[in-house]
Short mmCIF file of C-alpha atoms in Angstrom, two decimals:
data_model
loop_
_atom_site.label_atom_id
_atom_site.label_comp_id
_atom_site.label_asym_id
_atom_site.label_seq_id
_atom_site.Cartn_x
_atom_site.Cartn_y
_atom_site.Cartn_z
CA UNK A 5 -1.33 32.21 29.35
CA UNK A 6 -3.48 35.49 30.38
CA UNK A 7 0.00 37.33 30.06
CA UNK A 8 0.42 36.02 26.47
CA UNK A 9 -3.12 36.60 25.58
CA UNK A 10 -2.79 39.72 26.71
CA UNK A 11 -0.04 40.48 24.16
CA UNK A 12 -1.55 40.10 21.10
CA UNK A 13 -4.18 42.14 19.44
CA UNK A 14 -8.11 41.76 19.02
CA UNK A 15 -7.18 40.05 15.52
CA UNK A 16 -4.46 37.91 16.95
CA UNK A 17 -6.21 36.44 19.87
CA UNK A 18 -9.29 35.44 17.71
CA UNK A 19 -7.44 33.87 15.13
CA UNK A 20 -5.45 31.49 18.06
CA UNK A 21 -8.85 30.34 19.83
CA UNK A 22 -10.35 29.80 16.78
CA UNK A 23 -7.57 27.39 15.58
CA UNK A 24 -7.18 26.12 19.53
CA UNK A 25 -10.92 24.96 18.92
CA UNK A 26 -10.43 23.45 15.40
CA UNK A 27 -12.00 26.23 13.45
CA UNK A 28 -10.52 26.47 10.08
CA UNK A 29 -9.46 29.72 8.36
CA UNK A 30 -10.47 28.94 5.01
CA UNK A 31 -8.30 31.77 3.27
CA UNK A 32 -5.33 30.82 1.56
CA UNK A 33 -2.66 33.11 1.17
CA UNK A 34 -0.32 30.88 -1.13
CA UNK A 35 -3.40 31.43 -3.85
CA UNK A 36 -1.53 34.76 -5.06
CA UNK A 37 1.72 33.66 -7.05
CA UNK A 38 2.76 36.88 -6.63
CA UNK A 39 2.60 36.99 -2.81
CA UNK A 40 4.39 33.74 -2.88
CA UNK A 41 7.16 35.11 -4.89
CA UNK A 42 7.90 38.23 -3.00
CA UNK A 43 7.71 36.26 0.77
CA UNK A 44 10.60 34.25 -1.24
CA UNK A 45 12.76 37.31 -2.15
CA UNK A 46 11.93 39.20 1.23
CA UNK A 47 13.09 35.74 3.17
CA UNK A 48 16.29 35.23 0.56
CA UNK A 49 17.28 38.55 1.33
CA UNK A 50 16.51 38.55 5.24
CA UNK A 51 18.87 35.37 5.59
CA UNK A 52 21.90 37.12 3.49
CA UNK A 53 21.79 39.73 6.18
CA UNK A 54 21.75 37.30 8.84
CA UNK A 55 23.51 34.14 7.85
CA UNK A 56 27.18 35.06 8.35
CA UNK A 57 28.87 32.56 10.73
CA UNK A 58 26.07 30.50 10.94
CA UNK A 59 25.54 26.70 10.54
CA UNK A 60 23.46 27.81 7.60
CA UNK A 61 26.31 29.13 5.21
CA UNK A 62 27.92 25.41 5.81
CA UNK A 63 24.42 24.04 4.54
CA UNK A 64 24.76 26.32 1.68
CA UNK A 65 28.23 25.34 0.22
CA UNK A 66 27.00 21.63 0.62
CA UNK A 67 23.85 21.25 -1.63
CA UNK A 68 22.90 25.16 -2.27
CA UNK A 69 20.25 23.86 -4.68
CA UNK A 70 18.10 22.34 -1.59
CA UNK A 71 18.69 24.72 1.00
CA UNK A 72 17.58 27.85 -1.49
CA UNK A 73 14.74 25.58 -3.20
CA UNK A 74 11.34 26.94 -3.13
CA UNK A 75 10.02 23.46 -1.52
CA UNK A 76 12.46 23.75 1.50
CA UNK A 77 11.98 27.37 2.31
CA UNK A 78 8.37 27.62 1.92
CA UNK A 79 8.15 25.04 5.03
CA UNK A 80 9.52 27.62 7.22
CA UNK A 81 7.33 30.20 5.75
CA UNK A 82 4.09 28.01 6.36
CA UNK A 83 5.47 27.51 9.79
CA UNK A 84 5.90 30.80 10.69
CA UNK A 85 2.23 32.06 8.87
CA UNK A 86 4.43 33.84 6.06
CA UNK A 87 6.33 35.95 8.49
CA UNK A 88 9.64 36.05 6.37
CA UNK A 89 12.14 37.40 8.93
CA UNK A 90 10.47 35.07 11.81
CA UNK A 91 11.15 32.06 8.97
CA UNK A 92 14.33 32.68 8.07
CA UNK A 93 15.72 32.68 11.89
CA UNK A 94 14.27 29.69 12.18
CA UNK A 95 15.89 27.79 8.84
CA UNK A 96 19.33 28.93 10.76
CA UNK A 97 17.79 27.45 14.01
CA UNK A 98 16.61 24.15 12.24
CA UNK A 99 20.15 23.46 10.99
CA UNK A 100 21.62 24.13 14.44
CA UNK A 101 19.37 21.72 15.83
CA UNK A 102 20.05 19.40 12.75
CA UNK A 103 23.73 19.54 13.38
CA UNK A 104 23.44 19.14 17.09
CA UNK A 105 21.87 15.76 16.60
CA UNK A 106 23.12 14.17 13.21
CA UNK A 107 26.38 15.98 12.77
CA UNK A 108 27.53 18.38 9.89
CA UNK A 109 27.55 15.74 7.55
CA UNK A 110 23.96 15.03 7.65
CA UNK A 111 23.08 18.71 7.33
CA UNK A 112 21.51 18.49 4.12
CA UNK A 113 20.73 14.95 3.77
CA UNK A 114 17.03 13.32 4.73
CA UNK A 115 17.48 11.34 7.60
CA UNK A 116 16.51 7.96 7.16
CA UNK A 117 16.18 4.99 9.47
CA UNK A 118 19.85 3.54 8.28
CA UNK A 119 20.90 7.10 10.15
CA UNK A 120 19.39 5.47 13.51
CA UNK A 121 21.01 3.44 15.95
CA UNK A 122 19.22 0.60 17.74
CA UNK A 123 17.85 2.10 20.84
CA UNK A 124 16.67 5.24 18.54
CA UNK A 125 14.60 2.46 16.68
CA UNK A 126 13.30 0.70 19.76
CA UNK A 127 11.76 4.25 20.90
CA UNK A 128 10.35 4.47 17.61
CA UNK A 129 8.98 1.24 17.79
CA UNK A 130 7.54 1.68 21.32
CA UNK A 131 5.27 3.75 20.41
CA UNK A 132 5.69 6.85 22.97
CA UNK A 133 5.43 9.14 20.09
CA UNK A 134 2.80 8.30 17.28
CA UNK A 135 1.41 9.99 14.39
CA UNK A 136 -2.57 9.58 15.06
CA UNK A 137 -4.68 8.44 11.94
CA UNK A 138 -7.40 10.63 12.63
CA UNK A 139 -7.66 14.32 12.51
CA UNK A 140 -9.53 16.48 14.77
CA UNK A 141 -12.25 18.84 13.14
CA UNK A 142 -10.41 20.97 10.63
CA UNK A 143 -8.67 18.39 9.19
CA UNK A 144 -5.23 18.80 10.75
CA UNK A 145 -2.54 15.72 11.55
CA UNK A 146 -2.35 15.20 15.80
CA UNK A 147 0.62 14.25 17.07
CA UNK A 148 0.07 12.07 20.49
CA UNK A 149 3.24 11.21 23.12
CA UNK A 150 2.31 8.68 25.47
CA UNK A 151 4.71 8.72 28.41
CA UNK A 152 3.06 5.07 30.11
CA UNK A 153 4.60 3.64 27.02
CA UNK A 154 8.30 4.29 28.07
CA UNK A 155 9.00 0.96 29.94
CA UNK A 156 12.75 1.61 30.00
CA UNK A 157 15.29 4.72 30.24
CA UNK A 158 16.29 6.11 26.93
CA UNK A 159 19.02 8.63 26.20
CA UNK A 160 17.92 12.10 25.46
CA UNK A 161 19.98 12.76 22.43
CA UNK A 162 18.41 9.12 20.90
CA UNK A 163 14.67 10.15 22.06
CA UNK A 164 15.46 13.50 20.21
CA UNK A 165 16.87 11.88 16.99
CA UNK A 166 13.64 9.64 16.94
CA UNK A 167 11.30 11.92 17.50
CA UNK A 168 12.93 14.24 14.83
CA UNK A 169 12.55 11.50 12.58
CA UNK A 170 9.16 10.93 13.31
CA UNK A 171 7.79 14.58 12.92
CA UNK A 172 10.00 15.49 9.94
CA UNK A 173 8.80 12.32 7.76
CA UNK A 174 5.17 13.75 8.42
CA UNK A 175 5.92 17.50 7.47
CA UNK A 176 7.92 16.17 4.54
CA UNK A 177 4.99 13.99 2.90
CA UNK A 178 2.61 16.60 3.49
CA UNK A 179 2.15 19.85 2.62
CA UNK A 180 -1.55 19.87 4.21
CA UNK A 181 0.06 19.47 7.40
CA UNK A 182 2.52 22.19 6.83
CA UNK A 183 -0.02 24.99 5.52
CA UNK A 184 -2.83 23.85 8.16
CA UNK A 185 -0.71 23.02 11.06
CA UNK A 186 -0.31 20.05 13.56
CA UNK A 187 -2.09 19.61 17.18
CA UNK A 188 0.73 17.93 19.52
CA UNK A 189 -0.88 16.27 22.72
CA UNK A 190 1.17 14.95 25.43
CA UNK A 191 -1.10 12.43 27.05
CA UNK A 192 -0.04 11.14 30.36
CA UNK A 193 -3.71 10.69 32.13
CA UNK A 194 -2.95 7.12 31.96
CA UNK A 195 -1.44 5.02 34.37
CA UNK A 196 2.42 5.53 34.43
CA UNK A 197 5.24 4.93 36.38
CA UNK A 198 6.79 7.78 38.86
CA UNK A 199 9.55 8.88 36.54
CA UNK A 200 7.88 8.35 33.43
CA UNK A 201 7.75 11.95 32.91
CA UNK A 202 11.17 12.53 33.31
CA UNK A 203 12.92 12.36 29.88
CA UNK A 204 10.06 13.62 27.75
CA UNK A 205 11.76 17.28 27.75
CA UNK A 206 12.82 18.29 24.16
CA UNK A 207 9.50 18.76 21.99
CA UNK A 208 11.64 19.94 18.79
CA UNK A 209 10.45 23.79 18.59
CA UNK A 210 13.02 24.51 15.94
CA UNK A 211 11.51 21.81 13.32
CA UNK A 212 9.94 23.35 10.65
CA UNK A 213 6.28 22.55 11.75
CA UNK A 214 2.85 25.27 12.49
CA UNK A 215 1.82 24.01 15.78
CA UNK A 216 -2.03 25.03 15.73
CA UNK A 217 -2.56 23.56 19.30
CA UNK A 218 -0.65 22.15 22.26
CA UNK A 219 -2.36 20.08 24.89
CA UNK A 220 -1.29 18.45 28.24
CA UNK A 221 -3.62 15.93 29.89
CA UNK A 222 -2.38 14.54 33.50
CA UNK A 223 -4.27 12.67 36.01
CA UNK A 224 -1.94 12.88 38.83
CA UNK A 225 -1.98 16.65 40.58
CA UNK A 226 1.16 17.22 41.02
CA UNK A 227 2.14 16.69 37.82
CA UNK A 228 -0.73 18.91 36.34
CA UNK A 229 0.89 21.47 38.58
CA UNK A 230 4.59 21.52 37.52
CA UNK A 231 3.77 21.00 34.13
CA UNK A 232 1.46 24.34 33.92
CA UNK A 233 4.66 26.39 35.31
CA UNK A 234 6.39 24.44 32.24
CA UNK A 235 4.41 26.84 30.07
CA UNK A 236 6.93 29.34 30.43
CA UNK A 237 9.43 26.89 28.69
CA UNK A 238 7.24 27.13 25.66
CA UNK A 239 8.41 29.56 22.80
CA UNK A 240 6.72 32.91 23.54
CA UNK A 241 4.36 32.61 20.34
CA UNK A 242 3.34 29.12 21.32
CA UNK A 243 2.05 29.81 24.73
CA UNK A 244 -1.31 31.40 23.97
CA UNK A 245 -1.97 27.94 21.83
CA UNK A 246 -1.02 25.59 24.94
CA UNK A 247 -3.78 24.48 27.25
CA UNK A 248 -3.40 21.91 30.33
CA UNK A 249 -6.01 19.83 31.37
CA UNK A 250 -6.29 17.40 34.47
CA UNK A 251 -8.23 14.66 35.21
CA UNK A 252 -9.35 11.31 34.89
CA UNK A 253 -8.27 9.42 30.91
CA UNK A 254 -12.25 10.22 30.06
CA UNK A 255 -12.15 13.57 31.40
CA UNK A 256 -9.45 14.44 29.77
CA UNK A 257 -10.44 12.93 26.41
CA UNK A 258 -14.27 15.12 26.99
CA UNK A 259 -11.99 18.14 27.49
CA UNK A 260 -10.06 17.69 24.00
CA UNK A 261 -13.16 17.03 22.00
CA UNK A 262 -14.29 20.13 23.04
CA UNK A 263 -11.39 21.62 21.04
CA UNK A 264 -12.47 19.33 17.95
CA UNK A 265 -9.97 16.53 18.97
CA UNK A 266 -11.80 13.42 18.44
CA UNK A 267 -11.63 10.72 21.54
CA UNK A 268 -10.38 8.33 18.70
CA UNK A 269 -7.39 9.85 17.87
CA UNK A 270 -5.84 9.22 21.28
CA UNK A 271 -7.67 5.85 22.12
CA UNK A 272 -8.58 4.23 18.95
CA UNK A 273 -10.30 0.89 20.96
CA UNK A 274 -11.76 2.94 23.41
CA UNK A 275 -11.07 4.86 26.93
CA UNK A 276 -11.57 1.49 29.30
CA UNK A 277 -8.09 0.55 28.66
CA UNK A 278 -5.13 1.23 30.38
CA UNK A 279 -2.85 1.46 27.54
CA UNK A 280 -3.03 3.13 24.13
CA UNK A 281 -3.56 0.88 21.02
CA UNK A 282 -0.04 0.58 19.19
CA UNK A 283 -1.64 -1.11 16.18
CA UNK A 284 -1.84 1.88 13.98
CA UNK A 285 1.65 2.84 15.00
CA UNK A 286 3.35 -0.33 14.42
CA UNK A 287 1.52 -0.35 10.91
CA UNK A 288 2.90 3.34 10.09
CA UNK A 289 6.39 1.61 11.19
CA UNK A 290 6.10 -1.28 8.96
CA UNK A 291 5.27 1.12 6.28
CA UNK A 292 7.96 3.61 6.92
CA UNK A 293 10.76 0.49 6.27
CA UNK A 294 9.13 -0.72 3.31
CA UNK A 295 9.10 2.73 2.05
CA UNK A 296 12.50 3.24 2.64
CA UNK A 297 13.89 -0.34 1.54
CA UNK A 298 11.90 0.09 -1.67
CA UNK A 299 14.03 3.37 -2.03
CA UNK A 300 17.01 1.84 -1.47
CA UNK A 301 16.51 -1.37 -4.22
CA UNK A 302 15.01 1.18 -6.68
CA UNK A 303 16.95 4.35 -6.14
CA UNK A 304 19.53 4.97 -9.15
CA UNK A 305 23.18 4.69 -8.20
CA UNK A 306 23.54 7.97 -10.73
CA UNK A 307 21.53 9.95 -8.27
CA UNK A 308 23.25 8.42 -5.68
CA UNK A 309 26.52 10.02 -6.56
CA UNK A 310 24.85 13.13 -7.27
CA UNK A 311 23.49 13.44 -3.84
CA UNK A 312 26.58 12.83 -2.17
CA UNK A 313 29.02 14.88 -4.25
CA UNK A 314 28.39 17.83 -1.75
CA UNK A 315 28.74 15.67 1.20
CA UNK A 316 32.11 16.55 2.83
CA UNK A 317 34.32 13.80 4.70
CA UNK A 318 34.29 14.82 8.72
CA UNK A 319 36.39 12.64 10.08
CA UNK A 320 39.72 14.19 9.09
CA UNK A 321 40.84 10.36 8.08
CA UNK A 322 42.58 10.00 4.56
CA UNK A 323 41.28 6.66 3.26
CA UNK A 324 43.52 4.89 0.36
CA UNK A 325 41.31 2.30 -1.38
CA UNK A 326 42.64 -1.22 -1.29
CA UNK A 327 41.81 -4.14 -4.34
CA UNK A 328 39.09 -5.57 -2.21
CA UNK A 329 37.09 -2.28 -1.77
CA UNK A 330 34.00 -1.51 -4.22
CA UNK A 331 34.17 1.75 -5.63
CA UNK A 332 31.74 4.18 -6.67
CA UNK A 333 32.28 6.39 -9.59
CA UNK A 334 33.54 5.97 -13.46
CA UNK A 335 36.71 4.33 -13.46
CA UNK A 336 36.26 1.69 -11.33
CA UNK A 337 34.48 -1.05 -13.19
CA UNK A 338 38.06 -3.17 -13.73
CA UNK A 339 38.86 -2.50 -9.93
CA UNK A 340 38.85 -6.39 -7.82
CA UNK A 341 36.31 -5.55 -5.40
CA UNK A 342 33.94 -4.19 -8.25
CA UNK A 343 34.41 -7.51 -10.12
CA UNK A 344 34.12 -9.55 -7.13
CA UNK A 345 30.72 -7.39 -6.52
CA UNK A 346 29.58 -7.98 -9.92
CA UNK A 347 30.09 -11.86 -9.60
CA UNK A 348 28.15 -12.19 -6.41
CA UNK A 349 25.36 -10.41 -8.39
CA UNK A 350 25.83 -12.90 -11.36
CA UNK A 351 25.32 -15.83 -8.85
CA UNK A 352 22.33 -14.84 -7.68
CA UNK A 353 20.91 -13.11 -10.94
CA UNK A 354 18.15 -15.92 -11.31
CA UNK A 355 16.86 -15.92 -7.90
CA UNK A 356 17.01 -12.24 -7.80
CA UNK A 357 14.54 -11.98 -11.18
CA UNK A 358 12.31 -14.73 -9.78
CA UNK A 359 12.01 -12.83 -6.10
CA UNK A 360 9.22 -10.75 -4.58
CA UNK A 361 10.64 -7.16 -3.98
CA UNK A 362 11.04 -7.86 -0.34
CA UNK A 363 13.45 -10.94 -0.99
CA UNK A 364 15.17 -9.00 -3.65
CA UNK A 365 15.80 -6.64 -0.99
CA UNK A 366 17.28 -9.31 1.30
CA UNK A 367 19.70 -10.49 -1.68
CA UNK A 368 20.83 -6.87 -2.13
CA UNK A 369 22.15 -6.71 1.60
CA UNK A 370 23.19 -10.03 1.81
CA UNK A 371 25.90 -9.17 -0.98
CA UNK A 372 26.84 -6.44 1.27
CA UNK A 373 27.22 -8.35 4.18
CA UNK A 374 29.29 -10.98 1.87
CA UNK A 375 31.46 -8.10 0.62
CA UNK A 376 32.19 -6.68 4.29
CA UNK A 377 33.20 -10.16 5.34
CA UNK A 378 35.64 -10.02 3.15
CA UNK A 379 37.13 -6.79 4.11
CA UNK A 380 35.73 -5.05 1.37
CA UNK A 381 34.51 -1.55 2.15
CA UNK A 382 32.23 0.58 -0.49
CA UNK A 383 33.79 4.26 -0.97
CA UNK A 384 32.43 7.05 -2.61
CA UNK A 385 34.99 10.20 -3.93
CA UNK A 386 34.23 13.04 -1.44
CA UNK A 387 35.27 15.44 -4.31
CA UNK A 388 34.66 16.10 -7.83
CA UNK A 389 37.05 16.60 -10.85
CA UNK A 390 39.32 14.31 -13.36
CA UNK A 391 42.10 13.32 -11.28
CA UNK A 392 43.38 9.79 -11.10
CA UNK A 393 41.68 7.77 -8.75
CA UNK A 394 44.68 7.28 -6.44
CA UNK A 395 44.79 11.20 -6.09
CA UNK A 396 41.08 11.98 -4.97
CA UNK A 397 39.71 11.82 -1.62
CA UNK A 398 37.49 8.58 -0.55
CA UNK A 399 35.18 8.18 2.02
CA UNK A 400 33.06 5.16 3.23
CA UNK A 401 29.59 5.09 1.84
CA UNK A 402 26.71 4.27 4.19
CA UNK A 403 24.75 0.90 4.12
CA UNK A 404 21.99 2.26 2.20
CA UNK A 405 24.18 4.00 -0.66
CA UNK A 406 26.08 0.52 -0.50
CA UNK A 407 22.61 -1.27 -1.18
CA UNK A 408 21.61 0.72 -3.93
CA UNK A 409 24.89 0.45 -5.77
CA UNK A 410 24.20 -3.84 -5.32
CA UNK A 411 20.46 -2.88 -6.96
CA UNK A 412 21.88 -0.72 -9.59
CA UNK A 413 24.42 -3.80 -10.88
CA UNK A 414 21.45 -6.02 -10.79
CA UNK A 415 19.27 -3.66 -12.90
CA UNK A 416 22.35 -2.99 -15.51
CA UNK A 417 22.81 -6.67 -15.44
CA UNK A 418 19.07 -7.69 -16.36
CA UNK A 419 18.89 -5.05 -19.32
CA UNK A 420 21.11 -6.79 -21.53
CA UNK A 421 18.61 -9.84 -21.11
CA UNK A 422 15.61 -8.46 -21.69
CA UNK A 423 16.36 -7.22 -25.03
CA UNK A 424 17.90 -10.25 -26.27
CA UNK A 425 14.51 -11.89 -25.04
CA UNK A 426 12.65 -9.31 -26.84
CA UNK A 427 14.38 -9.45 -30.01
CA UNK A 428 13.93 -13.59 -29.82
#
């Protein structure tokens, strides 16, 4: 830590220490639109120089508008304190990370719960990694890792995919977190099993997050010593922002409070308990599921088609539509599978109209299941153009996209009945 700090100039050291202790800098670098425009231009120019042969080039061909959008690139400029060269390298590393975790087909897609498997959702629900409902003294968000909550082994990749989902959901939903940064806390000052530290590697430093402070707390001396040496594994720019604490749960909470981190951010129910509270985390998880299911039921099919138009198939398998399949896109209305889907929707239309939002989601998913049981697939075109359907390439739509298709059909059938009711 001393060596890392020594390589900073006086002003840089002061900034690091102030941010570590929760003293916010009131300056807003984005208050001048001309500066923002200049940074974006410099970032783009540097990306053009270094992108050749990288995963970023692949992402650019898949969804150019998304990867070149101002909102996307600003995330990386903010994470690197507006250093455009560091931001350009960061963008490439981010896509490399995303491809390694989720595959090339999802490079430009936002990862949702539908993209996670059962083990990954178990990790989410366990609360090992939580977004605290509290903020530090300067209003920054706090991410806490509780190794004591790991009751079973998780595959390393499953753990990383789940962590990606949690941390990116936090950043994507708040420009405030992007601009001000977040605090990361590894809180191992609670009773834990001997091997509960082993699978906690991989903090996903390549995500577009500015870590204003990183803290690790231990009540075991050997773990404290080993993890203090682990500071050397951090990216160099983060080392001056790392602090390792040793002591009881109460000792560590008091040490964190000296950095502007309230005790309630770690132990909302008080430090006397041997387990962190899961109440706030489970409520967050419930809200995420509600949010994404609502999105599935309300998102238009046109937007679905637009969003998948540039996503290439990665399986290399040629799919030939069968009569029982439900096809996306124009000209598919008379297909047997689409007729079946419409009849199933008509059969449940009255129940759907009288249902709550949650029940509507269940009805939508039940129709997807009914079609699947009959051997039907939901197929989307993997290429554009006006060719006949028999010459186009097809790929299977995700469960989320299939639900959107059903919800869109419900809405299209309901609209004429509303118009008749109004005229009468």
